[in-house]
Amino acid sequence: MTRSVTVLGSTGSIGVSTLSLFEESGAEIEMLALTAGRNVARLAEQALRWRPRIAVIDDEGGLAELRERLAGSGIETAAGSAAVADVAGQGADWVMSAIVGAAGLAPTLAAARAGSTIALANKESLVCAGPALIDISRAAGGQVIPVDSEHSAIFQVLQPGCADRVARLILTASGGPFRTWSREAMESASPEQAVAHPNWSMGAKISIDSATMMNKGLEMVEASYLFATPAERIEVLVHPQSVIHSMVEYVDGSTLAQLGPPDMRSPIACAFAWPDRLPWPAPRLDLAALGQLTFEEPDPERFPAIGLAREALKRGGNAPAAMNAANEVAVAAFLDRRIGFLDIAAAVAETLDRMNGDEGLSGGASGDALENAIMTDGSARRVAAEVLEGFGRRQMARN
Ligand code: NAD
Ligand code: MG
């Protein structure tokens, strides 16, 4: 059965893995739309290969070049964030949500409203407005299938109808590039060192999140919303080999795990074919060659982001949305060399402190949950920018 497909963020790490999986599996698809942020050349190349009905570039300055590159192909073009959300909402059977950051929220919501099956990689949209997003998708007859490897693992081993028999969700974490570094060394870590992930090749933002372990914090929130599980029942376990992608412990003491090589095409294949399985020449695990799997507790001193996320999740309301927004602003500042590595989590903590008492943080005074989450995202970005100004002056003094 041929399915219509839209890939949001097709030029990124997950977008490219998605198209590679389609190539490798020969899945029967009809491409409805491909969208990208700024990379016109790669988007045009993908469009010529996959022949979508429309190719959309978020950056309006890129439209003329996109048109030129696709001239005579019959592929429509458009630009701007409204156009991205518009094509996302055109009712494709399957939408890969792989834009990075809260910028992915509006298009993902549009796909949810259209009742599409959403393969969700864009974790920030869930952290910002997860409950609303899931409700909207359900109400429209669609579904959200997680692509994040940890959540895909849990999704695969969670027995339907057994949610109240789950004792703990155990999110595994590689520990990132600084797992064995001292706090002093982390203090002066450069963006190049922070994006060099030991096991996974990913976009810059999620690579920094893995280095601070805020990625695991965001994933804790993501898991809580996706699997209706409170913070108290979600744990993080460092597992440097990234072979076990996560586990579910049941009340009878039995623990189920999902394993696989660190290749995002596997969770993407799962989200594409579910509840079926997609045959493709996937890399296979060779456990004998690996020899051993190891585990350790995360260090809260060097990786305070996990604790921050746990607190935000316990606080509820829009605290996770504020945390996510502050983190996006701080990661961008670090990549820009305006602040140091350890300042990222410090800036998130300071932003949440300064927003204490903000009524938006506890869910908003009244009205629409989604609007409140989006407003909190905006105010947290403003507060984080102020916090970072102070941090930036410190960094300049250091340089
Ligand atoms: P990436 O930076 O490699 O790609 C992001 C994509 O989004 C690109 O196509 C880019 O052009 C597009 N984009 C960026 N800003 C945009 C905007 N404002 N409007 C429209 N499009 C925009 O990121 P990635 O590593 O592919 O990650 C994508 C998402 O998937 C993130 O939310 C990330 O946390 C999540 N994720 C990624 C991985 C991974 O292995 N890369 C694993 C799990 C989850
Ligand atoms: Mg993950």
mmCIF file with all atom_site columns, C-alpha atoms and ligand atoms in Angstrom, residues 9-14 36-38 58 98-100 103 121-124 148 202-203 206 264, ligand 1:
data_model
loop_
_atom_site.group_PDB
_atom_site.id
_atom_site.type_symbol
_atom_site.label_atom_id
_atom_site.label_alt_id
_atom_site.label_comp_id
_atom_site.label_asym_id
_atom_site.label_entity_id
_atom_site.label_seq_id
_atom_site.pdbx_PDB_ins_code
_atom_site.Cartn_x
_atom_site.Cartn_y
_atom_site.Cartn_z
_atom_site.occupancy
_atom_site.B_iso_or_equiv
_atom_site.pdbx_formal_charge
_atom_site.auth_seq_id
_atom_site.auth_comp_id
_atom_site.auth_asym_id
_atom_site.auth_atom_id
_atom_site.pdbx_PDB_model_num
ATOM   1  C CA  . GLY A 1 9   ? 13.349 19.037 8.403  1.00 0.00 ? 9   GLY A CA  1
ATOM   2  C CA  . SER A 1 10  ? 14.430 16.755 5.552  1.00 0.00 ? 10  SER A CA  1
ATOM   3  C CA  . THR A 1 11  ? 17.947 18.226 5.312  1.00 0.00 ? 11  THR A CA  1
ATOM   4  C CA  . GLY A 1 12  ? 18.875 17.509 8.941  1.00 0.00 ? 12  GLY A CA  1
ATOM   5  C CA  . SER A 1 13  ? 20.344 14.409 10.521 1.00 0.00 ? 13  SER A CA  1
ATOM   6  C CA  . ILE A 1 14  ? 16.962 12.690 11.116 1.00 0.00 ? 14  ILE A CA  1
ATOM   7  C CA  . ALA A 1 36  ? 14.059 22.622 5.320  1.00 0.00 ? 36  ALA A CA  1
ATOM   8  C CA  . GLY A 1 37  ? 15.307 25.604 7.314  1.00 0.00 ? 37  GLY A CA  1
ATOM   9  C CA  . ARG A 1 38  ? 18.073 27.202 5.225  1.00 0.00 ? 38  ARG A CA  1
ATOM   10 C CA  . ASP A 1 58  ? 11.694 28.292 5.925  1.00 0.00 ? 58  ASP A CA  1
ATOM   11 C CA  . ALA A 1 98  ? 12.275 16.385 12.413 1.00 0.00 ? 98  ALA A CA  1
ATOM   12 C CA  . ILE A 1 99  ? 12.676 20.150 12.681 1.00 0.00 ? 99  ILE A CA  1
ATOM   13 C CA  . VAL A 1 100 ? 14.932 21.090 15.587 1.00 0.00 ? 100 VAL A CA  1
ATOM   14 C CA  . ALA A 1 103 ? 10.212 25.945 15.769 1.00 0.00 ? 103 ALA A CA  1
ATOM   15 C CA  . ALA A 1 121 ? 11.651 13.193 16.463 1.00 0.00 ? 121 ALA A CA  1
ATOM   16 C CA  . ASN A 1 122 ? 11.165 16.870 17.372 1.00 0.00 ? 122 ASN A CA  1
ATOM   17 C CA  . LYS A 1 123 ? 11.162 16.367 21.155 1.00 0.00 ? 123 LYS A CA  1
ATOM   18 C CA  . GLU A 1 124 ? 11.093 20.106 21.902 1.00 0.00 ? 124 GLU A CA  1
ATOM   19 C CA  . ASP A 1 148 ? 13.597 9.304  19.814 1.00 0.00 ? 148 ASP A CA  1
ATOM   20 C CA  . MET A 1 202 ? 23.354 14.171 15.168 1.00 0.00 ? 202 MET A CA  1
ATOM   21 C CA  . GLY A 1 203 ? 22.543 17.850 14.605 1.00 0.00 ? 203 GLY A CA  1
ATOM   22 C CA  . ILE A 1 206 ? 20.926 17.812 20.233 1.00 0.00 ? 206 ILE A CA  1
ATOM   23 C CA  . MET A 1 264 ? 18.301 6.179  13.971 1.00 0.00 ? 264 MET A CA  1
HETATM 24 P P1  . NAD B 2 .   ? 19.418 18.968 12.504 1.00 0.00 ? 1   NAD B P1  1
HETATM 25 O O1  . NAD B 2 .   ? 19.883 20.281 13.005 1.00 0.00 ? 1   NAD B O1  1
HETATM 26 O O2  . NAD B 2 .   ? 20.396 18.054 11.876 1.00 0.00 ? 1   NAD B O2  1
HETATM 27 O O3  . NAD B 2 .   ? 18.209 19.177 11.468 1.00 0.00 ? 1   NAD B O3  1
HETATM 28 C C1  . NAD B 2 .   ? 17.154 20.059 11.720 1.00 0.00 ? 1   NAD B C1  1
HETATM 29 C C2  . NAD B 2 .   ? 16.277 20.212 10.488 1.00 0.00 ? 1   NAD B C2  1
HETATM 30 O O4  . NAD B 2 .   ? 15.297 21.235 10.768 1.00 0.00 ? 1   NAD B O4  1
HETATM 31 C C3  . NAD B 2 .   ? 17.015 20.671 9.244  1.00 0.00 ? 1   NAD B C3  1
HETATM 32 O O5  . NAD B 2 .   ? 16.377 20.147 8.102  1.00 0.00 ? 1   NAD B O5  1
HETATM 33 C C4  . NAD B 2 .   ? 16.823 22.186 9.268  1.00 0.00 ? 1   NAD B C4  1
HETATM 34 O O6  . NAD B 2 .   ? 16.942 22.760 8.001  1.00 0.00 ? 1   NAD B O6  1
HETATM 35 C C5  . NAD B 2 .   ? 15.419 22.296 9.815  1.00 0.00 ? 1   NAD B C5  1
HETATM 36 N N1  . NAD B 2 .   ? 15.160 23.554 10.524 1.00 0.00 ? 1   NAD B N1  1
HETATM 37 C C6  . NAD B 2 .   ? 15.958 24.138 11.449 1.00 0.00 ? 1   NAD B C6  1
HETATM 38 N N2  . NAD B 2 .   ? 15.376 25.268 11.925 1.00 0.00 ? 1   NAD B N2  1
HETATM 39 C C7  . NAD B 2 .   ? 14.192 25.373 11.287 1.00 0.00 ? 1   NAD B C7  1
HETATM 40 C C8  . NAD B 2 .   ? 13.127 26.336 11.347 1.00 0.00 ? 1   NAD B C8  1
HETATM 41 N N3  . NAD B 2 .   ? 13.182 27.406 12.156 1.00 0.00 ? 1   NAD B N3  1
HETATM 42 N N4  . NAD B 2 .   ? 12.052 26.134 10.549 1.00 0.00 ? 1   NAD B N4  1
HETATM 43 C C9  . NAD B 2 .   ? 11.974 25.074 9.724  1.00 0.00 ? 1   NAD B C9  1
HETATM 44 N N5  . NAD B 2 .   ? 12.951 24.138 9.626  1.00 0.00 ? 1   NAD B N5  1
HETATM 45 C C10 . NAD B 2 .   ? 14.045 24.294 10.403 1.00 0.00 ? 1   NAD B C10 1
HETATM 46 O O7  . NAD B 2 .   ? 18.709 18.248 13.749 1.00 0.00 ? 1   NAD B O7  1
HETATM 47 P P2  . NAD B 2 .   ? 18.499 16.675 13.973 1.00 0.00 ? 1   NAD B P2  1
HETATM 48 O O8  . NAD B 2 .   ? 19.652 16.119 14.710 1.00 0.00 ? 1   NAD B O8  1
HETATM 49 O O9  . NAD B 2 .   ? 18.039 16.027 12.727 1.00 0.00 ? 1   NAD B O9  1
HETATM 50 O O10 . NAD B 2 .   ? 17.298 16.709 15.039 1.00 0.00 ? 1   NAD B O10 1
HETATM 51 C C11 . NAD B 2 .   ? 15.974 17.013 14.653 1.00 0.00 ? 1   NAD B C11 1
HETATM 52 C C12 . NAD B 2 .   ? 15.058 16.754 15.848 1.00 0.00 ? 1   NAD B C12 1
HETATM 53 O O11 . NAD B 2 .   ? 15.092 15.368 16.144 1.00 0.00 ? 1   NAD B O11 1
HETATM 54 C C13 . NAD B 2 .   ? 15.480 17.474 17.127 1.00 0.00 ? 1   NAD B C13 1
HETATM 55 O O12 . NAD B 2 .   ? 14.353 17.855 17.833 1.00 0.00 ? 1   NAD B O12 1
HETATM 56 C C14 . NAD B 2 .   ? 16.241 16.408 17.897 1.00 0.00 ? 1   NAD B C14 1
HETATM 57 O O13 . NAD B 2 .   ? 16.200 16.591 19.286 1.00 0.00 ? 1   NAD B O13 1
HETATM 58 C C15 . NAD B 2 .   ? 15.479 15.167 17.499 1.00 0.00 ? 1   NAD B C15 1
HETATM 59 N N6  . NAD B 2 .   ? 16.275 13.928 17.579 1.00 0.00 ? 1   NAD B N6  1
HETATM 60 C C16 . NAD B 2 .   ? 17.385 13.780 16.821 1.00 0.00 ? 1   NAD B C16 1
HETATM 61 C C17 . NAD B 2 .   ? 18.149 12.618 16.907 1.00 0.00 ? 1   NAD B C17 1
HETATM 62 C C18 . NAD B 2 .   ? 19.364 12.408 16.043 1.00 0.00 ? 1   NAD B C18 1
HETATM 63 O O14 . NAD B 2 .   ? 19.945 11.329 16.072 1.00 0.00 ? 1   NAD B O14 1
HETATM 64 N N7  . NAD B 2 .   ? 19.795 13.372 15.247 1.00 0.00 ? 1   NAD B N7  1
HETATM 65 C C19 . NAD B 2 .   ? 17.763 11.610 17.800 1.00 0.00 ? 1   NAD B C19 1
HETATM 66 C C20 . NAD B 2 .   ? 16.608 11.789 18.565 1.00 0.00 ? 1   NAD B C20 1
HETATM 67 C C21 . NAD B 2 .   ? 15.868 12.945 18.449 1.00 0.00 ? 1   NAD B C21 1
#
